[in-house]
């Protein structure tokens, strides 16, 4: 029987290439769509200096795209597990092996000085609820020149997915695990408000189609960390369930259709 894993081993055993080859990071039009909405929400202004921390930024490839497309933007990728992508040699993107919990300490480190924005993309559900408010307080303490910039662009941008209202072709047990391991939009907004931020959010939608065989392989490869709650045999069975339960979403060419829903939560000091 395939063994159950945990979140840490999930990220430690996945290579950079295994993530970057998955649909959500490899489909050019989709990636450009996500980059565009994130740029808009961050209110990036070409040519004006901005230092951003990408907390839980993985390989750094997404942040590298932002830097490449926005003159004046520099970034630090803060990531406890994955090493940087071999292509990420730009001096405008630096890497630090550290976790989000580092913000809850009083440690005086170079990368926590002089930044303007913090992006938490697809990572907030991995941070324990008891640590999140401390994280937000820690970010606020070290933000550069908050009075001058807070009305211009958000100091924190959380990029995540809905807790319940998702359209992914997950079988019932997988959707239940998703719900059990993800905070709601209202919870995240309330925590940010408690930490002293003014908060807003929006949801962006994108119609996706992917070969159903590729979708099944992403499930079996545990692309989503919540899949580590299932054995190999359970994932195999789940993929069989998808073929039956979502038969009406699979077209004649073997593509399965769904809507991706991206939640963007903006917080101003």
PDB file of C-alpha atoms in Angstrom:
ATOM      1  CA  UNK A   1       0.000   0.000   0.000  1.00  0.00           C
ATOM      2  CA  UNK A   2       1.287   3.489  -0.856  1.00  0.00           C
ATOM      3  CA  UNK A   3       2.238   5.464   2.205  1.00  0.00           C
ATOM      4  CA  UNK A   4       0.586   8.609   3.451  1.00  0.00           C
ATOM      5  CA  UNK A   5       2.840  11.645   3.480  1.00  0.00           C
ATOM      6  CA  UNK A   6       2.949  14.999   5.214  1.00  0.00           C
ATOM      7  CA  UNK A   7       3.246  18.608   4.049  1.00  0.00           C
ATOM      8  CA  UNK A   8       6.979  18.937   4.698  1.00  0.00           C
ATOM      9  CA  UNK A   9       7.907  15.737   2.888  1.00  0.00           C
ATOM     10  CA  UNK A  10       5.579  16.714   0.049  1.00  0.00           C
ATOM     11  CA  UNK A  11       7.649  19.810  -0.720  1.00  0.00           C
ATOM     12  CA  UNK A  12      11.022  18.305   0.110  1.00  0.00           C
ATOM     13  CA  UNK A  13      10.524  15.387  -2.276  1.00  0.00           C
ATOM     14  CA  UNK A  14       9.138  17.400  -5.198  1.00  0.00           C
ATOM     15  CA  UNK A  15      11.765  18.807  -7.522  1.00  0.00           C
ATOM     16  CA  UNK A  16      11.528  22.235  -9.100  1.00  0.00           C
ATOM     17  CA  UNK A  17      10.876  20.617 -12.486  1.00  0.00           C
ATOM     18  CA  UNK A  18       7.991  18.532 -11.127  1.00  0.00           C
ATOM     19  CA  UNK A  19       6.123  21.680 -10.127  1.00  0.00           C
ATOM     20  CA  UNK A  20       7.013  23.740 -13.185  1.00  0.00           C
ATOM     21  CA  UNK A  21       5.840  20.981 -15.560  1.00  0.00           C
ATOM     22  CA  UNK A  22       2.321  20.888 -14.068  1.00  0.00           C
ATOM     23  CA  UNK A  23      -0.515  22.633 -15.904  1.00  0.00           C
ATOM     24  CA  UNK A  24      -0.829  25.599 -13.546  1.00  0.00           C
ATOM     25  CA  UNK A  25       2.825  26.541 -14.102  1.00  0.00           C
ATOM     26  CA  UNK A  26       3.454  25.313 -17.645  1.00  0.00           C
ATOM     27  CA  UNK A  27       0.423  26.477 -19.670  1.00  0.00           C
ATOM     28  CA  UNK A  28       1.680  29.717 -21.207  1.00  0.00           C
ATOM     29  CA  UNK A  29      -1.644  31.541 -21.574  1.00  0.00           C
ATOM     30  CA  UNK A  30      -2.778  30.587 -18.069  1.00  0.00           C
ATOM     31  CA  UNK A  31       0.522  31.666 -16.501  1.00  0.00           C
ATOM     32  CA  UNK A  32       0.367  34.998 -18.338  1.00  0.00           C
ATOM     33  CA  UNK A  33      -3.216  35.467 -17.098  1.00  0.00           C
ATOM     34  CA  UNK A  34      -2.145  34.927 -13.477  1.00  0.00           C
ATOM     35  CA  UNK A  35       0.869  37.209 -13.898  1.00  0.00           C
ATOM     36  CA  UNK A  36      -1.334  39.971 -15.315  1.00  0.00           C
ATOM     37  CA  UNK A  37      -3.904  39.886 -12.513  1.00  0.00           C
ATOM     38  CA  UNK A  38      -1.192  39.766  -9.840  1.00  0.00           C
ATOM     39  CA  UNK A  39       0.623  42.723 -11.431  1.00  0.00           C
ATOM     40  CA  UNK A  40      -2.630  44.654 -11.481  1.00  0.00           C
ATOM     41  CA  UNK A  41      -3.421  43.849  -7.862  1.00  0.00           C
ATOM     42  CA  UNK A  42       0.106  44.755  -6.728  1.00  0.00           C
ATOM     43  CA  UNK A  43      -0.249  48.037  -8.675  1.00  0.00           C
ATOM     44  CA  UNK A  44       3.256  47.667 -10.067  1.00  0.00           C
ATOM     45  CA  UNK A  45       4.557  50.796 -11.773  1.00  0.00           C
ATOM     46  CA  UNK A  46       7.321  50.262 -14.314  1.00  0.00           C
ATOM     47  CA  UNK A  47      10.492  52.186 -13.574  1.00  0.00           C
ATOM     48  CA  UNK A  48       9.670  52.944  -9.940  1.00  0.00           C
ATOM     49  CA  UNK A  49      11.701  51.083  -7.344  1.00  0.00           C
ATOM     50  CA  UNK A  50       9.772  48.472  -5.400  1.00  0.00           C
ATOM     51  CA  UNK A  51      11.172  45.690  -3.214  1.00  0.00           C
ATOM     52  CA  UNK A  52       8.828  42.732  -2.785  1.00  0.00           C
ATOM     53  CA  UNK A  53       9.132  39.635  -0.628  1.00  0.00           C
ATOM     54  CA  UNK A  54       7.613  36.491  -2.127  1.00  0.00           C
ATOM     55  CA  UNK A  55       6.946  34.319   0.906  1.00  0.00           C
ATOM     56  CA  UNK A  56       6.684  30.636   0.018  1.00  0.00           C
ATOM     57  CA  UNK A  57       7.773  31.455  -3.531  1.00  0.00           C
ATOM     58  CA  UNK A  58       9.041  27.985  -4.412  1.00  0.00           C
ATOM     59  CA  UNK A  59      11.326  27.990  -7.436  1.00  0.00           C
ATOM     60  CA  UNK A  60      11.021  31.753  -7.812  1.00  0.00           C
ATOM     61  CA  UNK A  61       9.992  31.443 -11.451  1.00  0.00           C
ATOM     62  CA  UNK A  62       6.746  33.358 -10.992  1.00  0.00           C
ATOM     63  CA  UNK A  63       8.501  36.226  -9.228  1.00  0.00           C
ATOM     64  CA  UNK A  64      11.167  36.186 -11.935  1.00  0.00           C
ATOM     65  CA  UNK A  65       8.395  36.772 -14.494  1.00  0.00           C
ATOM     66  CA  UNK A  66       7.141  39.743 -12.475  1.00  0.00           C
ATOM     67  CA  UNK A  67      10.644  41.220 -12.268  1.00  0.00           C
ATOM     68  CA  UNK A  68      11.280  40.660 -15.976  1.00  0.00           C
ATOM     69  CA  UNK A  69       8.063  42.449 -16.860  1.00  0.00           C
ATOM     70  CA  UNK A  70       8.382  45.365 -14.426  1.00  0.00           C
ATOM     71  CA  UNK A  71      11.458  47.551 -14.532  1.00  0.00           C
ATOM     72  CA  UNK A  72      12.326  48.789 -11.057  1.00  0.00           C
ATOM     73  CA  UNK A  73      10.962  45.741  -9.247  1.00  0.00           C
ATOM     74  CA  UNK A  74      13.384  43.666  -7.175  1.00  0.00           C
ATOM     75  CA  UNK A  75      12.431  40.702  -5.039  1.00  0.00           C
ATOM     76  CA  UNK A  76      13.487  38.259  -2.353  1.00  0.00           C
ATOM     77  CA  UNK A  77      12.020  34.763  -2.508  1.00  0.00           C
ATOM     78  CA  UNK A  78      11.564  33.390   1.012  1.00  0.00           C
ATOM     79  CA  UNK A  79      11.192  29.620   0.765  1.00  0.00           C
ATOM     80  CA  UNK A  80      11.850  26.871   3.327  1.00  0.00           C
ATOM     81  CA  UNK A  81      11.817  23.848   0.996  1.00  0.00           C
ATOM     82  CA  UNK A  82      12.507  24.174  -2.717  1.00  0.00           C
ATOM     83  CA  UNK A  83      15.822  25.386  -4.072  1.00  0.00           C
ATOM     84  CA  UNK A  84      15.868  28.119  -6.685  1.00  0.00           C
ATOM     85  CA  UNK A  85      15.329  27.255 -10.314  1.00  0.00           C
ATOM     86  CA  UNK A  86      18.578  26.917 -12.313  1.00  0.00           C
ATOM     87  CA  UNK A  87      17.338  29.661 -14.649  1.00  0.00           C
ATOM     88  CA  UNK A  88      17.009  32.172 -11.798  1.00  0.00           C
ATOM     89  CA  UNK A  89      20.400  33.903 -11.958  1.00  0.00           C
ATOM     90  CA  UNK A  90      19.088  37.465 -12.081  1.00  0.00           C
ATOM     91  CA  UNK A  91      20.639  39.595  -9.351  1.00  0.00           C
ATOM     92  CA  UNK A  92      17.278  41.357  -9.016  1.00  0.00           C
ATOM     93  CA  UNK A  93      15.825  38.175  -7.507  1.00  0.00           C
ATOM     94  CA  UNK A  94      17.513  36.835  -4.375  1.00  0.00           C
ATOM     95  CA  UNK A  95      16.700  33.712  -2.384  1.00  0.00           C
ATOM     96  CA  UNK A  96      16.486  33.086   1.346  1.00  0.00           C
ATOM     97  CA  UNK A  97      15.884  29.714   2.979  1.00  0.00           C
ATOM     98  CA  UNK A  98      13.376  30.698   5.660  1.00  0.00           C
ATOM     99  CA  UNK A  99       9.720  30.238   6.547  1.00  0.00           C
ATOM    100  CA  UNK A 100       6.781  32.595   6.974  1.00  0.00           C
ATOM    101  CA  UNK A 101       7.077  32.059  10.723  1.00  0.00           C
ATOM    102  CA  UNK A 102      10.349  34.013  10.610  1.00  0.00           C
ATOM    103  CA  UNK A 103       8.294  37.210  10.661  1.00  0.00           C
ATOM    104  CA  UNK A 104       7.020  36.375  14.124  1.00  0.00           C
ATOM    105  CA  UNK A 105      10.537  36.715  15.565  1.00  0.00           C
ATOM    106  CA  UNK A 106      12.553  39.820  16.382  1.00  0.00           C
ATOM    107  CA  UNK A 107      15.522  38.499  14.452  1.00  0.00           C
ATOM    108  CA  UNK A 108      17.386  41.287  12.618  1.00  0.00           C
ATOM    109  CA  UNK A 109      18.108  39.877   9.154  1.00  0.00           C
ATOM    110  CA  UNK A 110      18.907  41.721   5.938  1.00  0.00           C
ATOM    111  CA  UNK A 111      15.941  40.474   3.944  1.00  0.00           C
ATOM    112  CA  UNK A 112      13.447  41.853   6.462  1.00  0.00           C
ATOM    113  CA  UNK A 113      14.628  45.415   5.943  1.00  0.00           C
ATOM    114  CA  UNK A 114      13.419  48.011   3.467  1.00  0.00           C
ATOM    115  CA  UNK A 115      10.751  46.027   1.615  1.00  0.00           C
ATOM    116  CA  UNK A 116       7.523  47.563   0.349  1.00  0.00           C
ATOM    117  CA  UNK A 117       5.243  44.602  -0.310  1.00  0.00           C
ATOM    118  CA  UNK A 118       4.820  40.960   0.651  1.00  0.00           C
ATOM    119  CA  UNK A 119       3.172  38.414  -1.614  1.00  0.00           C
ATOM    120  CA  UNK A 120       1.854  35.137  -0.194  1.00  0.00           C
ATOM    121  CA  UNK A 121       0.934  33.136  -3.280  1.00  0.00           C
ATOM    122  CA  UNK A 122      -0.673  29.734  -2.765  1.00  0.00           C
ATOM    123  CA  UNK A 123       0.923  29.345   0.654  1.00  0.00           C
ATOM    124  CA  UNK A 124      -1.417  30.844   3.256  1.00  0.00           C
ATOM    125  CA  UNK A 125      -3.235  27.534   3.841  1.00  0.00           C
ATOM    126  CA  UNK A 126       0.062  25.996   4.986  1.00  0.00           C
ATOM    127  CA  UNK A 127       0.516  28.538   7.782  1.00  0.00           C
ATOM    128  CA  UNK A 128      -0.986  27.554  11.101  1.00  0.00           C
ATOM    129  CA  UNK A 129      -3.880  29.836  12.159  1.00  0.00           C
ATOM    130  CA  UNK A 130      -2.079  30.605  15.413  1.00  0.00           C
ATOM    131  CA  UNK A 131       0.890  31.939  13.410  1.00  0.00           C
ATOM    132  CA  UNK A 132      -0.924  34.022  10.816  1.00  0.00           C
ATOM    133  CA  UNK A 133      -1.708  37.125  12.912  1.00  0.00           C
ATOM    134  CA  UNK A 134       1.867  37.152  14.234  1.00  0.00           C
ATOM    135  CA  UNK A 135       3.003  36.978  10.616  1.00  0.00           C
ATOM    136  CA  UNK A 136       0.863  39.985   9.665  1.00  0.00           C
ATOM    137  CA  UNK A 137       2.136  41.986  12.646  1.00  0.00           C
ATOM    138  CA  UNK A 138       5.720  41.095  11.773  1.00  0.00           C
ATOM    139  CA  UNK A 139       5.263  42.191   8.166  1.00  0.00           C
ATOM    140  CA  UNK A 140       3.769  45.509   9.239  1.00  0.00           C
ATOM    141  CA  UNK A 141       6.647  46.205  11.626  1.00  0.00           C
ATOM    142  CA  UNK A 142       9.290  45.982   8.907  1.00  0.00           C
ATOM    143  CA  UNK A 143       7.514  47.519   5.895  1.00  0.00           C
ATOM    144  CA  UNK A 144       9.354  50.451   4.354  1.00  0.00           C
ATOM    145  CA  UNK A 145       7.751  53.904   4.558  1.00  0.00           C
ATOM    146  CA  UNK A 146       4.204  52.703   5.203  1.00  0.00           C
ATOM    147  CA  UNK A 147       2.586  56.130   5.502  1.00  0.00           C
ATOM    148  CA  UNK A 148       3.781  57.175   2.063  1.00  0.00           C
ATOM    149  CA  UNK A 149       2.783  54.048   0.187  1.00  0.00           C
ATOM    150  CA  UNK A 150      -0.172  52.385   1.873  1.00  0.00           C
ATOM    151  CA  UNK A 151      -2.760  54.289  -0.152  1.00  0.00           C
ATOM    152  CA  UNK A 152      -0.931  53.594  -3.434  1.00  0.00           C
ATOM    153  CA  UNK A 153      -0.570  49.816  -3.395  1.00  0.00           C
ATOM    154  CA  UNK A 154      -1.255  46.923  -1.017  1.00  0.00           C
ATOM    155  CA  UNK A 155       1.374  46.008   1.556  1.00  0.00           C
ATOM    156  CA  UNK A 156       0.243  42.378   1.546  1.00  0.00           C
ATOM    157  CA  UNK A 157      -1.231  40.401  -1.331  1.00  0.00           C
ATOM    158  CA  UNK A 158      -2.557  36.922  -0.589  1.00  0.00           C
ATOM    159  CA  UNK A 159      -3.193  34.779  -3.664  1.00  0.00           C
ATOM    160  CA  UNK A 160      -5.205  31.675  -2.842  1.00  0.00           C
ATOM    161  CA  UNK A 161      -8.265  29.645  -3.839  1.00  0.00           C
ATOM    162  CA  UNK A 162     -11.771  29.507  -2.336  1.00  0.00           C
ATOM    163  CA  UNK A 163     -12.360  27.092   0.499  1.00  0.00           C
ATOM    164  CA  UNK A 164     -15.690  25.708  -0.684  1.00  0.00           C
ATOM    165  CA  UNK A 165     -16.683  27.286  -3.996  1.00  0.00           C
ATOM    166  CA  UNK A 166     -14.193  25.460  -6.230  1.00  0.00           C
ATOM    167  CA  UNK A 167     -14.821  23.893  -9.625  1.00  0.00           C
ATOM    168  CA  UNK A 168     -11.927  21.432  -9.774  1.00  0.00           C
ATOM    169  CA  UNK A 169     -12.878  17.876 -10.782  1.00  0.00           C
ATOM    170  CA  UNK A 170     -12.176  16.354  -7.382  1.00  0.00           C
ATOM    171  CA  UNK A 171     -14.003  13.307  -6.107  1.00  0.00           C
ATOM    172  CA  UNK A 172     -15.972  13.798  -2.880  1.00  0.00           C
ATOM    173  CA  UNK A 173     -13.280  12.734  -0.401  1.00  0.00           C
ATOM    174  CA  UNK A 174     -10.677  14.929  -2.084  1.00  0.00           C
ATOM    175  CA  UNK A 175     -12.955  17.951  -1.983  1.00  0.00           C
ATOM    176  CA  UNK A 176     -13.630  17.332   1.722  1.00  0.00           C
ATOM    177  CA  UNK A 177      -9.894  17.243   2.449  1.00  0.00           C
ATOM    178  CA  UNK A 178      -9.483  20.475   0.480  1.00  0.00           C
ATOM    179  CA  UNK A 179     -12.176  22.155   2.602  1.00  0.00           C
ATOM    180  CA  UNK A 180     -10.689  20.844   5.848  1.00  0.00           C
ATOM    181  CA  UNK A 181      -7.229  22.239   5.038  1.00  0.00           C
ATOM    182  CA  UNK A 182      -7.990  25.699   3.677  1.00  0.00           C
ATOM    183  CA  UNK A 183      -9.072  28.903   5.465  1.00  0.00           C
ATOM    184  CA  UNK A 184     -12.058  30.840   4.153  1.00  0.00           C
ATOM    185  CA  UNK A 185     -11.835  34.299   2.626  1.00  0.00           C
ATOM    186  CA  UNK A 186     -13.773  35.746   5.571  1.00  0.00           C
ATOM    187  CA  UNK A 187     -11.369  34.166   8.063  1.00  0.00           C
ATOM    188  CA  UNK A 188      -8.305  35.577   6.331  1.00  0.00           C
ATOM    189  CA  UNK A 189      -9.840  39.028   6.016  1.00  0.00           C
ATOM    190  CA  UNK A 190     -10.860  39.060   9.680  1.00  0.00           C
ATOM    191  CA  UNK A 191      -7.343  38.093  10.773  1.00  0.00           C
ATOM    192  CA  UNK A 192      -5.767  40.838   8.671  1.00  0.00           C
ATOM    193  CA  UNK A 193      -8.224  43.380  10.074  1.00  0.00           C
ATOM    194  CA  UNK A 194      -7.396  42.221  13.593  1.00  0.00           C
ATOM    195  CA  UNK A 195      -3.725  42.870  12.816  1.00  0.00           C
ATOM    196  CA  UNK A 196      -4.547  46.447  11.817  1.00  0.00           C
ATOM    197  CA  UNK A 197      -4.913  46.271   8.021  1.00  0.00           C
ATOM    198  CA  UNK A 198      -7.613  47.599   5.732  1.00  0.00           C
ATOM    199  CA  UNK A 199      -8.675  44.659   3.606  1.00  0.00           C
ATOM    200  CA  UNK A 200     -10.453  43.958   0.326  1.00  0.00           C
ATOM    201  CA  UNK A 201     -10.676  41.011  -2.007  1.00  0.00           C
ATOM    202  CA  UNK A 202     -11.675  39.960  -5.505  1.00  0.00           C
ATOM    203  CA  UNK A 203     -12.059  36.656  -7.337  1.00  0.00           C
ATOM    204  CA  UNK A 204     -10.721  36.110 -10.849  1.00  0.00           C
ATOM    205  CA  UNK A 205     -12.059  33.248 -12.962  1.00  0.00           C
ATOM    206  CA  UNK A 206     -10.378  31.374 -15.799  1.00  0.00           C
ATOM    207  CA  UNK A 207     -11.885  28.666 -18.000  1.00  0.00           C
ATOM    208  CA  UNK A 208      -9.447  25.749 -18.145  1.00  0.00           C
ATOM    209  CA  UNK A 209      -9.223  22.581 -20.139  1.00  0.00           C
ATOM    210  CA  UNK A 210      -6.560  19.931 -19.686  1.00  0.00           C
ATOM    211  CA  UNK A 211      -6.121  16.403 -21.030  1.00  0.00           C
ATOM    212  CA  UNK A 212      -7.861  14.184 -18.511  1.00  0.00           C
ATOM    213  CA  UNK A 213      -4.807  11.910 -18.458  1.00  0.00           C
ATOM    214  CA  UNK A 214      -2.627  14.879 -17.474  1.00  0.00           C
ATOM    215  CA  UNK A 215      -5.101  15.823 -14.736  1.00  0.00           C
ATOM    216  CA  UNK A 216      -4.997  12.260 -13.385  1.00  0.00           C
ATOM    217  CA  UNK A 217      -1.201  12.294 -13.431  1.00  0.00           C
ATOM    218  CA  UNK A 218      -1.135  15.558 -11.456  1.00  0.00           C
ATOM    219  CA  UNK A 219      -3.383  13.915  -8.870  1.00  0.00           C
ATOM    220  CA  UNK A 220      -1.211  10.791  -8.661  1.00  0.00           C
ATOM    221  CA  UNK A 221       1.942  12.933  -8.452  1.00  0.00           C
ATOM    222  CA  UNK A 222       0.330  14.849  -5.555  1.00  0.00           C
ATOM    223  CA  UNK A 223       0.682  18.245  -7.218  1.00  0.00           C
ATOM    224  CA  UNK A 224      -1.593  19.615  -4.486  1.00  0.00           C
ATOM    225  CA  UNK A 225      -0.181  19.081  -1.028  1.00  0.00           C
ATOM    226  CA  UNK A 226      -3.575  17.983   0.268  1.00  0.00           C
ATOM    227  CA  UNK A 227      -3.209  14.840  -1.870  1.00  0.00           C
ATOM    228  CA  UNK A 228      -0.583  13.637   0.614  1.00  0.00           C
ATOM    229  CA  UNK A 229      -3.551  12.676   2.810  1.00  0.00           C
ATOM    230  CA  UNK A 230      -4.283   9.813   0.374  1.00  0.00           C
ATOM    231  CA  UNK A 231      -2.437   6.571  -0.357  1.00  0.00           C
ATOM    232  CA  UNK A 232      -1.394   5.705  -3.907  1.00  0.00           C
ATOM    233  CA  UNK A 233      -4.285   3.262  -4.127  1.00  0.00           C
ATOM    234  CA  UNK A 234      -6.786   5.888  -2.963  1.00  0.00           C
ATOM    235  CA  UNK A 235      -5.535   8.342  -5.573  1.00  0.00           C
ATOM    236  CA  UNK A 236      -5.818   5.693  -8.279  1.00  0.00           C
ATOM    237  CA  UNK A 237      -9.392   5.023  -7.194  1.00  0.00           C
ATOM    238  CA  UNK A 238     -10.102   8.763  -7.048  1.00  0.00           C
ATOM    239  CA  UNK A 239      -8.969   9.200 -10.653  1.00  0.00           C
ATOM    240  CA  UNK A 240     -11.359   6.436 -11.687  1.00  0.00           C
ATOM    241  CA  UNK A 241     -14.146   8.247  -9.838  1.00  0.00           C
ATOM    242  CA  UNK A 242     -13.351  11.464 -11.712  1.00  0.00           C
ATOM    243  CA  UNK A 243     -13.876   9.722 -15.063  1.00  0.00           C
ATOM    244  CA  UNK A 244     -17.353   8.673 -13.916  1.00  0.00           C
ATOM    245  CA  UNK A 245     -18.493  11.668 -11.857  1.00  0.00           C
ATOM    246  CA  UNK A 246     -17.256  14.278 -14.357  1.00  0.00           C
ATOM    247  CA  UNK A 247     -17.986  12.400 -17.568  1.00  0.00           C
ATOM    248  CA  UNK A 248     -20.076  15.332 -18.826  1.00  0.00           C
ATOM    249  CA  UNK A 249     -17.043  17.626 -18.572  1.00  0.00           C
ATOM    250  CA  UNK A 250     -14.785  15.469 -20.744  1.00  0.00           C
ATOM    251  CA  UNK A 251     -14.944  16.357 -24.430  1.00  0.00           C
ATOM    252  CA  UNK A 252     -14.415  14.135 -27.476  1.00  0.00           C
ATOM    253  CA  UNK A 253     -10.714  15.016 -27.600  1.00  0.00           C
ATOM    254  CA  UNK A 254     -10.147  13.826 -24.033  1.00  0.00           C
ATOM    255  CA  UNK A 255      -9.942  17.236 -22.352  1.00  0.00           C
ATOM    256  CA  UNK A 256     -11.599  17.814 -18.991  1.00  0.00           C
ATOM    257  CA  UNK A 257     -13.103  21.288 -18.467  1.00  0.00           C
ATOM    258  CA  UNK A 258     -13.291  23.321 -15.239  1.00  0.00           C
ATOM    259  CA  UNK A 259     -13.093  26.883 -13.971  1.00  0.00           C
ATOM    260  CA  UNK A 260     -10.104  28.016 -11.934  1.00  0.00           C
ATOM    261  CA  UNK A 261     -11.021  30.600  -9.300  1.00  0.00           C
ATOM    262  CA  UNK A 262      -8.226  32.742  -7.905  1.00  0.00           C
ATOM    263  CA  UNK A 263      -8.795  34.754  -4.737  1.00  0.00           C
ATOM    264  CA  UNK A 264      -6.751  37.946  -4.323  1.00  0.00           C
ATOM    265  CA  UNK A 265      -6.829  39.515  -0.857  1.00  0.00           C
ATOM    266  CA  UNK A 266      -5.227  42.960  -0.593  1.00  0.00           C
ATOM    267  CA  UNK A 267      -4.222  44.470   2.740  1.00  0.00           C
ATOM    268  CA  UNK A 268      -3.108  48.077   3.385  1.00  0.00           C
ATOM    269  CA  UNK A 269      -1.481  49.293   6.562  1.00  0.00           C
TER     270      UNK A 269
END
